[in-house]
Short mmCIF file of C-alpha atoms in Angstrom, two decimals:
data_model
loop_
_atom_site.label_atom_id
_atom_site.label_comp_id
_atom_site.label_asym_id
_atom_site.label_seq_id
_atom_site.Cartn_x
_atom_site.Cartn_y
_atom_site.Cartn_z
CA MET F 259 156.05 71.68 65.95
CA LEU F 260 158.27 70.40 68.77
CA ASN F 261 157.95 71.87 72.23
CA SER F 262 161.01 74.13 72.45
CA SER F 263 161.62 73.29 76.12
CA LEU F 264 161.80 69.55 75.45
CA TYR F 265 163.77 69.93 72.24
CA ASP F 266 166.27 72.30 73.85
CA THR F 267 166.99 69.85 76.69
CA LEU F 268 168.10 67.05 74.36
CA PRO F 269 171.74 68.27 74.06
CA SER F 270 172.03 68.28 77.87
CA LEU F 271 170.50 64.80 77.97
CA ILE F 272 173.07 63.55 75.47
CA ASN F 273 175.91 65.25 77.36
CA GLY F 274 174.73 63.43 80.49
CA ILE F 275 175.39 59.99 79.01
CA GLY F 276 177.68 58.08 81.36
CA GLN F 277 177.01 60.43 84.28
CA ARG F 278 175.43 59.45 87.61
CA HIS F 279 172.51 61.85 87.20
CA PHE F 280 171.70 60.86 83.62
CA TYR F 281 168.22 59.57 84.45
CA ASP F 282 167.44 62.75 86.38
CA GLN F 283 168.12 64.61 83.16
CA VAL F 284 165.88 62.23 81.22
CA ALA F 285 163.03 62.84 83.67
CA TYR F 286 163.64 66.59 83.65
CA SER F 287 163.61 66.70 79.84
CA ILE F 288 160.33 64.84 79.52
CA LYS F 289 158.71 66.76 82.35
CA ALA F 290 159.33 69.92 80.33
CA LEU F 291 156.04 68.99 78.67
CA ASP F 292 153.51 70.91 80.74
CA PRO F 293 150.64 68.37 80.54
CA ILE F 294 152.82 65.73 82.27
CA SER F 295 152.00 65.68 85.97
CA ASN F 296 154.05 62.66 87.19
CA ILE F 297 156.99 60.68 85.87
CA ARG F 298 159.04 57.69 87.00
CA ILE F 299 161.88 55.82 85.30
CA VAL F 300 161.98 52.16 86.28
CA SER F 301 164.36 49.32 85.49
CA TYR F 302 162.44 46.03 85.22
CA SER F 303 164.05 42.62 85.39
CA LYS F 304 162.59 39.14 85.25
CA THR F 305 164.74 38.08 88.19
CA ASN F 306 164.87 41.13 90.50
CA HIS F 307 162.63 43.76 92.04
CA PRO F 308 162.04 46.93 90.00
CA ILE F 309 164.53 49.75 90.57
CA PHE F 310 163.70 53.45 90.32
CA LEU F 311 166.52 55.09 88.40
CA SER F 312 166.09 58.78 89.19
CA SER F 313 167.53 60.09 92.46
CA TYR F 314 164.37 61.69 93.87
CA PRO F 315 163.39 60.40 97.34
CA MET F 316 161.20 57.31 97.22
CA SER F 317 157.84 57.70 98.95
CA GLU F 318 156.30 54.92 101.02
CA ILE F 319 154.02 54.03 98.14
CA ASP F 320 157.03 53.83 95.79
CA LYS F 321 158.70 51.44 98.23
CA MET F 322 155.50 49.39 98.40
CA TYR F 323 155.47 49.08 94.63
CA CYS F 324 159.09 47.93 94.39
CA LYS F 325 158.71 45.48 97.27
CA SER F 326 155.56 43.63 96.22
CA ALA F 327 152.80 45.60 94.47
CA TYR F 328 154.60 45.40 91.11
CA LEU F 329 153.76 41.68 90.94
CA LEU F 330 150.10 42.62 90.45
CA ASP F 331 150.80 45.43 87.98
CA PRO F 332 149.49 44.76 84.44
CA VAL F 333 152.38 46.87 83.13
CA TYR F 334 154.95 44.62 84.83
CA ASP F 335 153.17 41.59 83.40
CA MET F 336 153.33 43.11 79.94
CA ILE F 337 157.01 44.04 80.20
CA CYS F 338 158.36 40.93 81.93
CA GLY F 339 155.78 38.35 80.87
CA ASP F 340 155.71 36.23 77.75
CA LYS F 341 154.33 39.03 75.59
CA ASN F 342 156.49 41.36 73.53
CA PRO F 343 155.67 44.86 74.78
CA THR F 344 155.20 47.63 72.28
CA GLU F 345 157.45 50.66 72.58
CA LEU F 346 154.61 52.88 73.79
CA PHE F 347 151.36 51.81 75.41
CA THR F 348 148.83 53.04 77.96
CA LEU F 349 147.60 51.24 81.06
CA ASP F 350 144.05 51.55 79.73
CA SER F 351 145.03 49.50 76.68
CA LEU F 352 146.00 46.57 78.97
CA VAL F 353 143.06 46.44 81.36
CA ASN F 354 139.32 45.87 81.09
CA ASP F 355 136.33 47.24 82.96
CA ASP F 356 137.10 45.01 85.97
CA PHE F 357 140.41 46.78 86.68
CA ARG F 358 138.89 49.12 89.27
CA ASP F 359 137.64 46.07 91.18
CA SER F 360 141.06 44.40 91.22
CA ILE F 361 143.24 43.91 94.29
CA TYR F 362 146.00 45.95 92.64
CA TYR F 363 143.72 48.93 92.11
CA ASP F 364 142.08 48.68 95.52
CA THR F 365 145.23 48.29 97.61
CA PHE F 366 147.71 50.31 95.57
CA TYR F 367 146.92 52.05 92.30
CA GLN F 368 144.08 54.29 93.43
CA ARG F 369 146.42 55.76 96.05
CA LEU F 370 148.67 57.08 93.30
CA GLY F 371 145.99 59.33 91.87
CA TRP F 372 147.49 58.99 88.38
CA CYS F 373 145.46 59.59 85.22
CA ASN F 374 146.17 58.53 81.66
CA GLU F 375 149.22 56.41 82.55
CA THR F 376 151.51 55.90 79.55
CA ASN F 377 154.63 53.72 79.33
CA ILE F 378 157.64 53.95 77.02
CA VAL F 379 159.67 50.73 77.05
CA ILE F 380 163.33 50.48 76.03
CA GLY F 381 164.81 46.99 76.01
CA THR F 382 168.48 47.15 77.00
CA ASN F 383 168.88 43.35 76.83
CA ASP F 384 166.79 40.19 77.05
CA GLU F 385 166.52 40.36 80.85
CA THR F 386 166.25 44.07 81.59
CA LYS F 387 164.00 46.81 80.26
CA ILE F 388 163.88 50.51 81.11
CA CYS F 389 160.38 51.94 81.38
CA ILE F 390 159.54 55.63 81.37
CA VAL F 391 156.09 55.86 82.93
CA TYR F 392 154.19 59.14 83.13
CA SER F 393 150.72 60.49 83.74
CA THR F 394 149.00 63.58 82.38
CA LYS F 395 146.23 65.90 83.43
CA ASP F 396 142.84 64.25 83.31
CA ASN F 397 141.61 64.97 79.81
CA ASP F 398 142.09 63.62 76.31
CA ALA F 399 143.56 66.89 75.09
CA SER F 400 146.52 66.53 77.48
CA ILE F 401 147.33 63.04 76.13
CA GLN F 402 147.20 64.30 72.56
CA ALA F 403 149.36 67.30 73.43
CA VAL F 404 152.04 65.11 75.01
CA ASN F 405 152.00 62.63 72.13
CA ARG F 406 152.44 65.42 69.58
CA GLU F 407 155.51 66.74 71.36
CA LEU F 408 157.07 63.61 72.82
CA ILE F 409 156.73 60.99 70.09
CA PRO F 410 159.05 62.82 67.63
CA CYS F 411 161.74 62.80 70.36
CA ILE F 412 161.37 59.19 71.50
CA SER F 413 164.03 57.88 69.10
CA SER F 414 166.60 60.37 70.43
CA ILE F 415 165.75 59.61 74.07
CA LYS F 416 165.85 55.86 73.42
CA ALA F 417 169.24 56.12 71.69
CA ALA F 418 170.65 58.14 74.60
CA ILE F 419 169.43 55.56 77.15
CA LEU F 420 170.83 52.62 75.19
CA THR F 421 174.18 54.39 74.84
CA HIS F 422 174.24 55.22 78.56
CA GLU F 423 173.55 51.60 79.49
CA ARG F 424 176.19 50.37 77.04
CA VAL F 425 178.76 52.78 78.50
CA GLY F 426 177.94 51.51 81.99
CA ARG F 427 178.50 47.89 80.97
CA LEU F 428 181.88 48.72 79.46
CA LEU F 429 183.22 50.26 82.66
CA PRO F 430 185.01 48.06 85.24
CA GLN F 431 182.68 47.01 88.06
CA ASN F 432 184.58 49.08 90.62
CA GLN F 433 184.58 52.24 88.49
CA THR F 434 181.83 54.81 88.92
CA ILE F 435 179.89 55.84 85.85
CA GLU F 436 180.23 59.48 86.82
CA HIS F 437 183.39 61.33 85.79
CA GLU F 438 184.31 63.78 88.54
CA ASN F 439 187.19 66.22 88.63
CA THR F 440 189.51 66.41 91.64
CA THR F 441 187.74 69.47 93.06
CA HIS F 442 184.44 67.59 93.20
CA LYS F 443 186.18 64.63 94.77
CA SER F 444 187.56 66.78 97.56
CA HIS F 445 184.06 68.20 98.10
CA HIS F 446 182.60 64.71 98.40
CA SER F 447 185.37 63.62 100.76
CA HIS F 448 184.67 66.60 103.00
CA LEU F 449 180.92 65.98 102.82
CA ASP F 450 181.33 62.37 103.92
CA GLU F 451 182.84 63.61 107.19
CA LEU F 452 179.80 65.77 108.04
CA ASN F 453 176.67 64.80 109.94
CA LEU F 454 174.34 65.44 106.99
CA THR F 455 171.67 63.24 105.46
CA LYS F 456 172.15 61.89 101.94
CA ARG F 457 169.72 64.49 100.56
CA GLU F 458 171.44 67.33 102.44
CA LYS F 459 174.81 66.26 101.02
CA GLU F 460 173.27 66.28 97.54
CA ILE F 461 171.88 69.80 98.13
CA VAL F 462 175.30 71.03 99.31
CA GLY F 463 176.93 69.58 96.19
CA LEU F 464 174.44 71.38 93.94
CA ILE F 465 174.89 74.67 95.82
CA LEU F 466 178.65 74.39 95.35
CA LYS F 467 178.02 74.01 91.62
CA GLY F 468 176.37 77.43 91.71
CA MET F 469 172.77 76.28 91.38
CA SER F 470 169.95 78.39 92.84
CA SER F 471 167.18 77.00 95.07
CA VAL F 472 164.82 77.14 92.09
CA SER F 473 167.22 75.14 89.89
CA ILE F 474 167.92 72.64 92.66
CA ALA F 475 164.19 72.15 93.21
CA LYS F 476 163.69 71.38 89.52
CA LYS F 477 166.63 68.97 89.41
CA CYS F 478 165.53 67.12 92.55
CA PHE F 479 161.83 67.22 91.66
CA VAL F 480 160.84 68.89 94.93
CA SER F 481 159.39 72.30 95.82
CA GLU F 482 161.53 75.39 96.29
CA GLY F 483 160.26 75.52 99.89
CA THR F 484 161.63 72.01 100.52
CA VAL F 485 165.06 73.09 99.23
CA LYS F 486 165.01 76.16 101.50
CA ASN F 487 164.18 73.94 104.48
CA HIS F 488 167.13 71.70 103.60
CA ARG F 489 169.35 74.81 103.43
CA LYS F 490 168.24 75.89 106.92
CA ASN F 491 169.00 72.44 108.33
CA ILE F 492 172.39 72.37 106.58
CA TYR F 493 173.36 75.80 107.92
CA ARG F 494 172.25 74.78 111.43
CA LYS F 495 174.24 71.54 111.38
CA LEU F 496 177.34 73.25 109.97
CA LYS F 497 176.93 76.21 112.38
CA ILE F 498 177.01 78.77 109.60
CA LYS F 499 174.65 81.57 108.62
CA SER F 500 175.14 82.18 104.91
CA GLN F 501 175.99 80.64 101.55
CA ALA F 502 179.26 82.57 101.59
CA GLU F 503 180.29 80.72 104.74
CA LEU F 504 179.30 77.44 103.09
CA PHE F 505 181.61 78.17 100.17
CA ARG F 506 184.45 79.14 102.50
CA ASN F 507 184.10 75.76 104.23
CA PHE F 508 184.64 73.90 100.95
CA ILE F 509 186.57 76.22 98.63
CA GLN F 510 190.07 76.55 100.03
#
């Protein structure tokens, strides 16, 4: 039986096709499976560095991976090498007993603290592939639980990603993939004039959409406490004391 949380998110995922935050929705949908502890969505190319597609803040170790560590990654070698990657495979299926003695493991991978890494590969064209990489809690039962719930949905998720990428290629290069109404545009124009960080501007935008701190935390893949800290900093910078004042600043 499908996990109702994952299954119920698929309509939202499909509705997100062509939108800027599409890959956030993909990550959110898959992370609805409780055994999944970490998830990344990466665009791999034979000619460029990997690109993380979700909008969560990149950690220093994420930046290290995209800058150079990926060149030693067996997963990157599988995806961008001469082999034809399968649609779903684990890191354990690629490496041997010497993996824990490798430079990649010693200088990078062990710092992640991931267990049971699994990769879902979607080839958008000959040069670029989208990889959904996730880890689960450290036991075989968690892997089996995820596979039971996720595998029946892979075809739908893959179709949504391919459609999203196709829509993006059809748009003119100077046209954003996100369709915003004029109200949102005026919000963004006002936000650009303020002394806020990129993350704080994103938080303001989500607040103006009526989202709670809990919902914002889930969407941005951070803790509720982190969102509340961002709110405090936003209020301080804007010299306001409440959400009502925030709305009055933007809703005229």
